[in-house]
């Protein structure tokens, strides 16, 4: 078992203490964010990709933006949906899926809606999406909801030029009439992406699933992996605090040091901060 990491971004001491602790951990929690999919060419919410054309993604992912201009918000999601369909899971997604297969008591909380973990073979019993899926749509009026709709374009008006660059956040924008937006097959009202927007509660089933996992095995947690997230969005980021309170040592995998005050900016003794691309760090540290 080589004790020297091959990636220069990992100190030998951190490599040894982390891999030793990982080996002896059974109850592992994780929080995944947009940075996990960055290496697959999917722009993140913050950082360079945070701006979609001149719009801040934080303002587009809201109920008010959708009711004001559903065609704009739908094109934002259509573009990301197209990017996700054309992306491939990266080596971090795969390493995490492998870890899940070896550690049955590993639960990943994913803030991502791109479905790449699932495509990497991450077992459903080891992952809980908390912000929905870009491949699920629901009616704005009746209970109709659809899952795993991978049709691209979703509606003819959403067809994108073949040369569109999925990693470029300047997505093409066009005038689309309300009637050409996705409509409910049951009541023909407007469909919306079945994702959690800012100001909306997380799906109760998702929160219950995480809390039930937390409560089992006398609730102790050995290790929390925080991968590619700015950990600024609640309630998801709050699970880091909960894990600490239940004894977890926290390992943060991020391209950059946390900028804002948050649960990953105040690391405790025994925590780890691995700086670099998750797609480089995780295959090395989880093997
Ligand atoms: C709620 C789905 C209450 C959609 C998302 C004022 C008004 C309204 C609400 C609030 C408010 N103030 C606070 C709130 C609460 C708000 C919140 O936390 N706001 C923050 C910004 C302060 N939260 C909510 O609104 C939540 N709901 O509170 O409801 C309520 C309760 C009951 C009843 C009614 C209401 C809902 C939050 C969910 C929003 N939906 N996504 C979509 O995807 O379009 S959040 C969205 O942004 C992402 O899903 C993600 O969760 C979040 C942050 O993005 P990250 O994943 O962290 O990614 P980010 O781009 O930020 O960072 C990327 C990271 O990766 C960086 O750290 C970067 O360094 C790193 N990185 C980059 N490349 C790499 C890398 N790391 C490793 N390798 C690389 N290669
Ligand atoms: Zn309907």
Short mmCIF file of C-alpha atoms in Angstrom, two decimals, residues 10-232:
data_model
loop_
_atom_site.label_atom_id
_atom_site.label_comp_id
_atom_site.label_asym_id
_atom_site.label_seq_id
_atom_site.Cartn_x
_atom_site.Cartn_y
_atom_site.Cartn_z
CA UNK A 10 -1.69 15.95 -1.26
CA UNK A 11 0.79 16.05 1.60
CA UNK A 12 2.10 12.58 2.58
CA UNK A 13 1.05 13.19 6.18
CA UNK A 14 -2.55 14.08 5.23
CA UNK A 15 -2.58 11.17 2.81
CA UNK A 16 -1.65 8.72 5.55
CA UNK A 17 -3.92 10.08 8.29
CA UNK A 18 -6.90 10.36 5.92
CA UNK A 19 -6.57 6.96 4.27
CA UNK A 20 -6.04 5.32 7.66
CA UNK A 21 -9.17 6.95 9.07
CA UNK A 22 -11.18 6.13 5.93
CA UNK A 23 -10.25 2.47 6.21
CA UNK A 24 -11.51 2.26 9.79
CA UNK A 25 -14.67 4.32 9.12
CA UNK A 26 -18.01 2.59 8.67
CA UNK A 27 -20.53 5.47 9.03
CA UNK A 28 -19.59 8.01 6.35
CA UNK A 29 -21.69 11.00 5.27
CA UNK A 30 -20.95 13.21 2.25
CA UNK A 31 -22.20 16.49 0.82
CA UNK A 32 -21.70 16.95 -2.93
CA UNK A 33 -21.85 20.29 -4.79
CA UNK A 34 -21.39 21.68 -8.27
CA UNK A 35 -17.58 21.40 -8.03
CA UNK A 36 -17.89 17.61 -8.19
CA UNK A 37 -19.23 17.94 -11.76
CA UNK A 38 -16.93 20.76 -12.84
CA UNK A 39 -14.42 18.34 -14.37
CA UNK A 40 -17.28 16.97 -16.48
CA UNK A 41 -17.62 20.43 -18.04
CA UNK A 42 -20.70 21.54 -16.14
CA UNK A 43 -20.44 25.18 -14.99
CA UNK A 44 -20.78 25.73 -11.23
CA UNK A 45 -23.16 28.13 -9.51
CA UNK A 46 -20.40 30.44 -8.31
CA UNK A 47 -17.03 31.10 -9.79
CA UNK A 48 -16.70 31.71 -13.53
CA UNK A 49 -19.70 29.57 -14.43
CA UNK A 50 -21.87 31.23 -11.82
CA UNK A 51 -23.06 33.78 -14.33
CA UNK A 52 -25.28 32.56 -17.11
CA UNK A 53 -25.06 35.23 -19.74
CA UNK A 54 -25.65 38.39 -17.65
CA UNK A 55 -27.86 36.57 -15.15
CA UNK A 56 -26.77 35.44 -11.71
CA UNK A 57 -27.83 31.80 -11.36
CA UNK A 58 -29.03 32.57 -7.85
CA UNK A 59 -31.67 34.92 -9.26
CA UNK A 60 -32.72 32.53 -12.02
CA UNK A 61 -33.24 29.57 -9.64
CA UNK A 62 -36.24 31.23 -7.96
CA UNK A 63 -40.06 30.98 -8.20
CA UNK A 64 -40.32 34.71 -8.88
CA UNK A 65 -37.92 34.53 -11.86
CA UNK A 66 -40.00 31.67 -13.26
CA UNK A 67 -43.34 33.42 -12.85
CA UNK A 68 -41.91 36.63 -14.31
CA UNK A 69 -40.21 35.04 -17.33
CA UNK A 70 -40.76 31.27 -17.61
CA UNK A 71 -39.18 31.19 -21.08
CA UNK A 72 -35.89 32.61 -19.72
CA UNK A 73 -35.77 30.28 -16.70
CA UNK A 74 -36.69 27.30 -18.87
CA UNK A 75 -33.85 28.11 -21.30
CA UNK A 76 -31.41 28.30 -18.35
CA UNK A 77 -32.50 24.80 -17.30
CA UNK A 78 -32.73 23.48 -20.86
CA UNK A 79 -29.13 24.53 -21.46
CA UNK A 80 -27.87 22.87 -18.24
CA UNK A 81 -29.99 19.78 -19.01
CA UNK A 82 -28.39 19.59 -22.48
CA UNK A 83 -24.94 20.04 -20.88
CA UNK A 84 -25.65 17.26 -18.36
CA UNK A 85 -26.84 14.88 -21.09
CA UNK A 86 -23.67 15.54 -23.10
CA UNK A 87 -21.37 15.29 -20.09
CA UNK A 88 -19.79 12.11 -18.81
CA UNK A 89 -19.27 11.24 -15.14
CA UNK A 90 -15.70 12.05 -14.11
CA UNK A 91 -13.25 10.01 -12.04
CA UNK A 92 -14.50 11.59 -8.81
CA UNK A 93 -18.08 10.45 -9.47
CA UNK A 94 -16.73 6.96 -10.19
CA UNK A 95 -14.46 6.83 -7.12
CA UNK A 96 -17.37 7.90 -4.90
CA UNK A 97 -19.65 5.28 -6.45
CA UNK A 98 -16.97 2.64 -5.75
CA UNK A 99 -16.67 3.81 -2.14
CA UNK A 100 -20.46 3.48 -1.77
CA UNK A 101 -20.27 -0.11 -2.99
CA UNK A 102 -17.54 -0.92 -0.44
CA UNK A 103 -19.07 0.99 2.49
CA UNK A 104 -22.80 0.15 2.80
CA UNK A 105 -23.17 2.74 5.59
CA UNK A 106 -22.05 5.58 3.33
CA UNK A 107 -24.75 8.15 2.49
CA UNK A 108 -24.08 10.94 -0.01
CA UNK A 109 -26.28 14.04 0.14
CA UNK A 110 -26.20 15.58 -3.31
CA UNK A 111 -27.06 19.20 -4.07
CA UNK A 112 -26.47 18.51 -7.77
CA UNK A 113 -29.33 18.02 -10.20
CA UNK A 114 -27.22 16.70 -13.12
CA UNK A 115 -27.64 12.96 -12.49
CA UNK A 116 -23.93 12.25 -13.05
CA UNK A 117 -23.48 10.33 -9.78
CA UNK A 118 -26.30 8.02 -10.78
CA UNK A 119 -24.74 7.52 -14.23
CA UNK A 120 -21.42 6.67 -12.53
CA UNK A 121 -23.17 3.74 -10.86
CA UNK A 122 -23.60 5.28 -7.41
CA UNK A 123 -26.15 2.92 -5.75
CA UNK A 124 -29.51 4.62 -5.08
CA UNK A 125 -29.44 3.43 -1.46
CA UNK A 126 -26.21 5.41 -0.92
CA UNK A 127 -27.25 8.77 -2.36
CA UNK A 128 -29.99 11.25 -1.55
CA UNK A 129 -30.52 14.18 -3.93
CA UNK A 130 -31.89 17.13 -1.93
CA UNK A 131 -32.39 19.73 -4.68
CA UNK A 132 -34.26 17.58 -7.20
CA UNK A 133 -33.31 16.47 -10.69
CA UNK A 134 -32.99 18.36 -13.96
CA UNK A 135 -34.56 15.31 -15.65
CA UNK A 136 -37.76 15.56 -13.63
CA UNK A 137 -40.57 18.03 -14.37
CA UNK A 138 -43.80 18.80 -12.56
CA UNK A 139 -47.00 20.63 -13.34
CA UNK A 140 -47.47 24.15 -11.99
CA UNK A 141 -51.18 23.43 -11.45
CA UNK A 142 -52.02 19.74 -10.95
CA UNK A 143 -50.18 16.83 -9.22
CA UNK A 144 -48.63 15.60 -12.49
CA UNK A 145 -44.89 14.86 -12.19
CA UNK A 146 -42.51 13.06 -14.53
CA UNK A 147 -39.12 11.48 -13.68
CA UNK A 148 -36.18 10.41 -15.86
CA UNK A 149 -37.31 12.40 -18.88
CA UNK A 150 -34.09 12.45 -20.95
CA UNK A 151 -35.75 13.67 -24.16
CA UNK A 152 -33.51 16.35 -25.75
CA UNK A 153 -34.79 18.79 -26.81
CA UNK A 154 -37.58 18.52 -24.25
CA UNK A 155 -39.82 20.48 -26.63
CA UNK A 156 -38.98 21.50 -30.25
CA UNK A 157 -38.48 25.16 -29.25
CA UNK A 158 -35.59 24.09 -26.96
CA UNK A 159 -33.44 22.70 -29.79
CA UNK A 160 -29.90 24.07 -29.39
CA UNK A 161 -27.38 24.52 -32.21
CA UNK A 162 -25.02 21.52 -32.53
CA UNK A 163 -21.98 23.70 -31.92
CA UNK A 164 -23.23 25.08 -28.60
CA UNK A 165 -20.44 24.80 -26.01
CA UNK A 166 -21.96 23.13 -22.90
CA UNK A 167 -19.22 24.51 -20.65
CA UNK A 168 -19.81 28.08 -21.81
CA UNK A 169 -22.33 29.80 -19.58
CA UNK A 170 -23.30 32.24 -22.35
CA UNK A 171 -26.14 30.03 -23.49
CA UNK A 172 -28.06 31.07 -26.62
CA UNK A 173 -31.34 32.77 -25.75
CA UNK A 174 -34.38 33.12 -27.97
CA UNK A 175 -37.96 34.34 -27.82
CA UNK A 176 -40.18 31.36 -27.06
CA UNK A 177 -43.95 31.70 -26.83
CA UNK A 178 -45.60 30.41 -23.63
CA UNK A 179 -47.50 27.87 -25.74
CA UNK A 180 -44.20 26.34 -26.94
CA UNK A 181 -42.87 25.76 -23.41
CA UNK A 182 -43.28 22.32 -21.79
CA UNK A 183 -46.95 21.75 -20.97
CA UNK A 184 -48.68 19.26 -18.68
CA UNK A 185 -50.11 16.27 -20.58
CA UNK A 186 -53.00 16.11 -18.07
CA UNK A 187 -54.14 19.71 -17.73
CA UNK A 188 -51.90 21.56 -20.29
CA UNK A 189 -50.70 24.06 -17.66
CA UNK A 190 -47.03 25.03 -17.71
CA UNK A 191 -44.55 22.40 -16.50
CA UNK A 192 -41.58 23.49 -14.35
CA UNK A 193 -38.27 21.80 -13.59
CA UNK A 194 -38.80 19.56 -10.52
CA UNK A 195 -35.88 21.16 -8.66
CA UNK A 196 -35.74 23.12 -5.38
CA UNK A 197 -35.50 26.85 -6.00
CA UNK A 198 -34.26 29.42 -3.49
CA UNK A 199 -37.00 30.13 -0.99
CA UNK A 200 -38.52 26.66 -1.51
CA UNK A 201 -38.34 23.91 1.11
CA UNK A 202 -36.37 20.72 0.46
CA UNK A 203 -38.58 17.72 -0.35
CA UNK A 204 -39.73 16.30 2.99
CA UNK A 205 -38.93 12.75 1.86
CA UNK A 206 -35.34 13.74 1.19
CA UNK A 207 -34.90 15.38 4.59
CA UNK A 208 -36.54 12.42 6.35
CA UNK A 209 -34.22 9.97 4.55
CA UNK A 210 -31.12 11.87 5.73
CA UNK A 211 -32.42 12.28 9.28
CA UNK A 212 -33.31 8.60 9.51
CA UNK A 213 -29.79 7.69 8.40
CA UNK A 214 -28.37 10.10 10.99
CA UNK A 215 -30.44 8.52 13.76
CA UNK A 216 -29.43 4.89 13.17
CA UNK A 217 -26.44 3.12 14.79
CA UNK A 218 -26.70 5.37 17.89
CA UNK A 219 -26.16 8.27 15.50
CA UNK A 220 -22.38 8.33 15.53
CA UNK A 221 -20.67 9.42 12.30
CA UNK A 222 -17.01 8.58 11.63
CA UNK A 223 -16.25 10.79 8.61
CA UNK A 224 -17.88 13.54 6.53
CA UNK A 225 -16.69 14.20 2.98
CA UNK A 226 -17.50 17.70 1.65
CA UNK A 227 -16.89 17.64 -2.10
CA UNK A 228 -16.97 20.63 -4.45
CA UNK A 229 -19.38 22.82 -2.60
CA UNK A 230 -19.18 26.35 -1.29
CA UNK A 231 -21.31 25.06 1.62
CA UNK A 232 -23.18 28.37 1.78
#
